[in-house]
C-alpha cells in the first residue's frame, strides 16, 4: 500500500524495542509530537521496522499524559489489553491496512500537549529471528479546521470488555 505522500511529524521509540523469545509481547511506546496548540490530524501511518515481528499496532491518544506515570526509562511499558490511559483509539495498523489518509474536509481534533501511545503486538512465533523493532509513526496535520470532525472507534463482539470500547475478536 502506498504511504502518506507527505507528513508533518515522524516519531518512534527512543531505542529499539527488544522482544523476549517465545510468546507474544504487548509493548506500549509513548510518542510526544510536541503539539503546543489544538491540531487537526488528517493522516497517520505506521512503518514497521521488523515486519516478521510486528503483528499489529493500535494508536491511542493520551490527552492527560497519564502514560508518563507508566513509562520506563526506555520510553515503553507492558500493556496487554489496551494502553491503560484515559484516551481514545486514533488509528490502527495490521499487514495490508493502508495508512489513515482523510479527505481535506475531515480530521480528528487533538488537544495541545496530547501524547500518543503505540500499542505494539509483537509475535515472534512467525519465524522472526531478529527480535528488535523500531516502528515509525508519521502524522499529517490539516492546514485548517475541517468541515467534519472524525472520531475513531474499534468495535467487536467479545462477551467481556478488555478496556472501555474494546470488545474485539
Short mmCIF file of C-alpha atoms in Angstrom, two decimals:
data_model
loop_
_atom_site.label_atom_id
_atom_site.label_comp_id
_atom_site.label_asym_id
_atom_site.label_seq_id
_atom_site.Cartn_x
_atom_site.Cartn_y
_atom_site.Cartn_z
CA UNK A 1 0.00 0.00 0.00
CA UNK A 2 1.34 3.44 -0.80
CA UNK A 3 2.16 5.54 2.23
CA UNK A 4 1.40 9.15 3.04
CA UNK A 5 2.85 11.36 0.32
CA UNK A 6 3.84 13.97 2.92
CA UNK A 7 3.89 14.21 6.71
CA UNK A 8 4.41 16.81 9.42
CA UNK A 9 5.72 14.60 12.24
CA UNK A 10 7.74 11.40 12.48
CA UNK A 11 8.47 9.57 15.74
CA UNK A 12 9.44 6.19 17.15
CA UNK A 13 10.76 4.60 20.32
CA UNK A 14 13.94 6.28 21.57
CA UNK A 15 15.77 2.96 21.25
CA UNK A 16 14.77 -0.27 19.51
CA UNK A 17 12.33 -2.46 21.44
CA UNK A 18 13.85 -5.84 22.30
CA UNK A 19 11.24 -8.61 22.37
CA UNK A 20 11.64 -11.71 24.51
CA UNK A 21 11.81 -15.00 22.56
CA UNK A 22 8.81 -17.32 22.66
CA UNK A 23 5.38 -15.87 23.34
CA UNK A 24 3.66 -12.70 22.26
CA UNK A 25 4.62 -9.32 23.74
CA UNK A 26 2.41 -6.24 24.02
CA UNK A 27 4.58 -3.16 24.42
CA UNK A 28 3.38 0.44 24.62
CA UNK A 29 5.64 3.15 23.22
CA UNK A 30 5.00 6.75 24.28
CA UNK A 31 5.31 9.28 21.45
CA UNK A 32 5.31 13.06 22.04
CA UNK A 33 4.60 15.00 18.83
CA UNK A 34 5.17 18.28 20.72
CA UNK A 35 1.76 19.80 20.00
CA UNK A 36 1.51 23.23 21.63
CA UNK A 37 -1.91 24.17 20.21
CA UNK A 38 -5.08 22.45 19.07
CA UNK A 39 -4.17 20.41 15.99
CA UNK A 40 -6.24 18.57 13.40
CA UNK A 41 -4.89 15.12 12.48
CA UNK A 42 -5.61 14.17 8.88
CA UNK A 43 -3.22 11.30 8.29
CA UNK A 44 -1.41 8.62 10.28
CA UNK A 45 0.97 5.96 9.03
CA UNK A 46 2.90 3.15 10.70
CA UNK A 47 6.12 1.86 9.16
CA UNK A 48 7.10 -1.41 10.87
CA UNK A 49 10.85 -1.78 11.20
CA UNK A 50 10.65 -5.57 11.56
CA UNK A 51 7.75 -6.93 9.50
CA UNK A 52 8.42 -10.51 10.67
CA UNK A 53 7.89 -9.44 14.29
CA UNK A 54 5.15 -6.76 14.25
CA UNK A 55 1.69 -8.37 14.27
CA UNK A 56 -0.36 -5.16 14.61
CA UNK A 57 -0.35 -1.65 16.11
CA UNK A 58 -3.12 0.29 17.86
CA UNK A 59 -2.55 4.01 18.44
CA UNK A 60 -4.17 5.64 21.47
CA UNK A 61 -4.34 9.35 22.26
CA UNK A 62 -3.25 10.34 25.76
CA UNK A 63 -4.56 13.88 26.35
CA UNK A 64 -3.97 13.70 30.14
CA UNK A 65 -0.36 12.49 29.68
CA UNK A 66 -1.10 9.59 32.06
CA UNK A 67 1.34 7.37 30.15
CA UNK A 68 4.21 9.33 31.72
CA UNK A 69 3.36 7.60 35.03
CA UNK A 70 3.60 4.17 33.38
CA UNK A 71 6.62 4.53 31.13
CA UNK A 72 10.11 3.28 31.95
CA UNK A 73 13.44 4.89 31.17
CA UNK A 74 13.36 3.37 27.68
CA UNK A 75 10.05 5.09 26.81
CA UNK A 76 7.99 1.87 26.92
CA UNK A 77 5.77 -0.14 29.27
CA UNK A 78 3.97 -3.52 29.05
CA UNK A 79 0.32 -3.10 28.04
CA UNK A 80 -1.80 -6.14 27.20
CA UNK A 81 -5.46 -5.27 26.50
CA UNK A 82 -5.06 -1.54 25.91
CA UNK A 83 -2.83 1.42 26.65
CA UNK A 84 -4.09 1.89 30.22
CA UNK A 85 -4.66 5.63 29.73
CA UNK A 86 -7.87 7.70 29.50
CA UNK A 87 -7.68 8.39 25.78
CA UNK A 88 -9.19 7.01 22.62
CA UNK A 89 -8.15 4.95 19.63
CA UNK A 90 -6.76 7.23 16.93
CA UNK A 91 -5.58 4.74 14.29
CA UNK A 92 -4.61 1.10 13.86
CA UNK A 93 -2.47 -0.97 11.52
CA UNK A 94 -2.12 -4.61 10.53
CA UNK A 95 -0.41 -6.05 7.45
CA UNK A 96 -2.29 -4.90 4.36
CA UNK A 97 -4.05 -1.99 6.07
CA UNK A 98 -3.38 1.33 4.31
CA UNK A 99 -2.46 4.50 6.23
CA UNK A 100 -5.18 6.72 7.65
CA UNK A 101 -5.49 9.36 4.91
CA UNK A 102 -8.57 11.53 5.38
CA UNK A 103 -10.05 13.90 2.79
CA UNK A 104 -9.37 17.64 3.09
CA UNK A 105 -12.71 18.34 4.80
CA UNK A 106 -12.21 15.72 7.57
CA UNK A 107 -9.81 15.45 10.55
CA UNK A 108 -9.50 14.39 14.19
CA UNK A 109 -9.14 17.11 16.84
CA UNK A 110 -6.01 16.76 19.01
CA UNK A 111 -5.70 18.84 22.19
CA UNK A 112 -2.45 20.69 22.98
CA UNK A 113 0.06 18.56 24.90
CA UNK A 114 -1.51 15.26 23.86
CA UNK A 115 0.84 12.29 23.87
CA UNK A 116 0.27 9.17 21.79
CA UNK A 117 0.76 5.56 22.80
CA UNK A 118 1.58 2.95 20.15
CA UNK A 119 0.46 -0.40 21.49
CA UNK A 120 2.68 -2.85 19.64
CA UNK A 121 1.75 -6.53 19.39
CA UNK A 122 4.94 -8.45 18.72
CA UNK A 123 4.60 -12.10 17.68
CA UNK A 124 7.92 -13.93 17.20
CA UNK A 125 6.17 -17.26 16.52
CA UNK A 126 6.01 -16.39 12.82
CA UNK A 127 9.68 -17.22 12.48
CA UNK A 128 11.31 -13.88 13.32
CA UNK A 129 14.95 -14.36 14.20
CA UNK A 130 15.66 -10.66 14.77
CA UNK A 131 13.74 -9.72 17.93
CA UNK A 132 14.38 -5.97 17.71
CA UNK A 133 11.99 -3.34 16.30
CA UNK A 134 11.80 0.44 15.94
CA UNK A 135 8.47 1.05 14.17
CA UNK A 136 7.95 4.59 12.87
CA UNK A 137 4.79 6.68 13.31
CA UNK A 138 4.04 9.55 10.92
CA UNK A 139 1.33 12.22 11.19
CA UNK A 140 -0.04 14.68 8.65
CA UNK A 141 -1.93 17.66 10.03
CA UNK A 142 -4.72 19.67 8.40
CA UNK A 143 -3.96 23.27 7.47
CA UNK A 144 -7.25 24.50 8.98
CA UNK A 145 -10.26 23.29 10.97
CA UNK A 146 -12.19 20.77 8.87
CA UNK A 147 -15.87 20.73 7.99
CA UNK A 148 -16.26 17.29 9.65
CA UNK A 149 -14.66 16.09 12.89
CA UNK A 150 -13.63 12.41 12.81
CA UNK A 151 -13.86 10.01 15.77
CA UNK A 152 -12.37 6.52 15.56
CA UNK A 153 -13.85 3.58 17.48
CA UNK A 154 -12.90 -0.09 17.37
CA UNK A 155 -15.90 -2.37 17.79
CA UNK A 156 -16.18 -6.08 18.37
CA UNK A 157 -18.16 -8.91 19.85
CA UNK A 158 -16.47 -10.33 22.95
CA UNK A 159 -18.62 -11.41 25.89
CA UNK A 160 -16.46 -9.18 28.14
CA UNK A 161 -14.70 -5.82 27.90
CA UNK A 162 -10.89 -5.70 27.77
CA UNK A 163 -10.82 -1.90 28.03
CA UNK A 164 -13.69 0.59 27.61
CA UNK A 165 -14.66 0.41 23.97
CA UNK A 166 -12.58 -2.69 23.22
CA UNK A 167 -14.54 -5.91 22.84
CA UNK A 168 -12.76 -7.23 19.78
CA UNK A 169 -12.34 -10.74 18.47
#
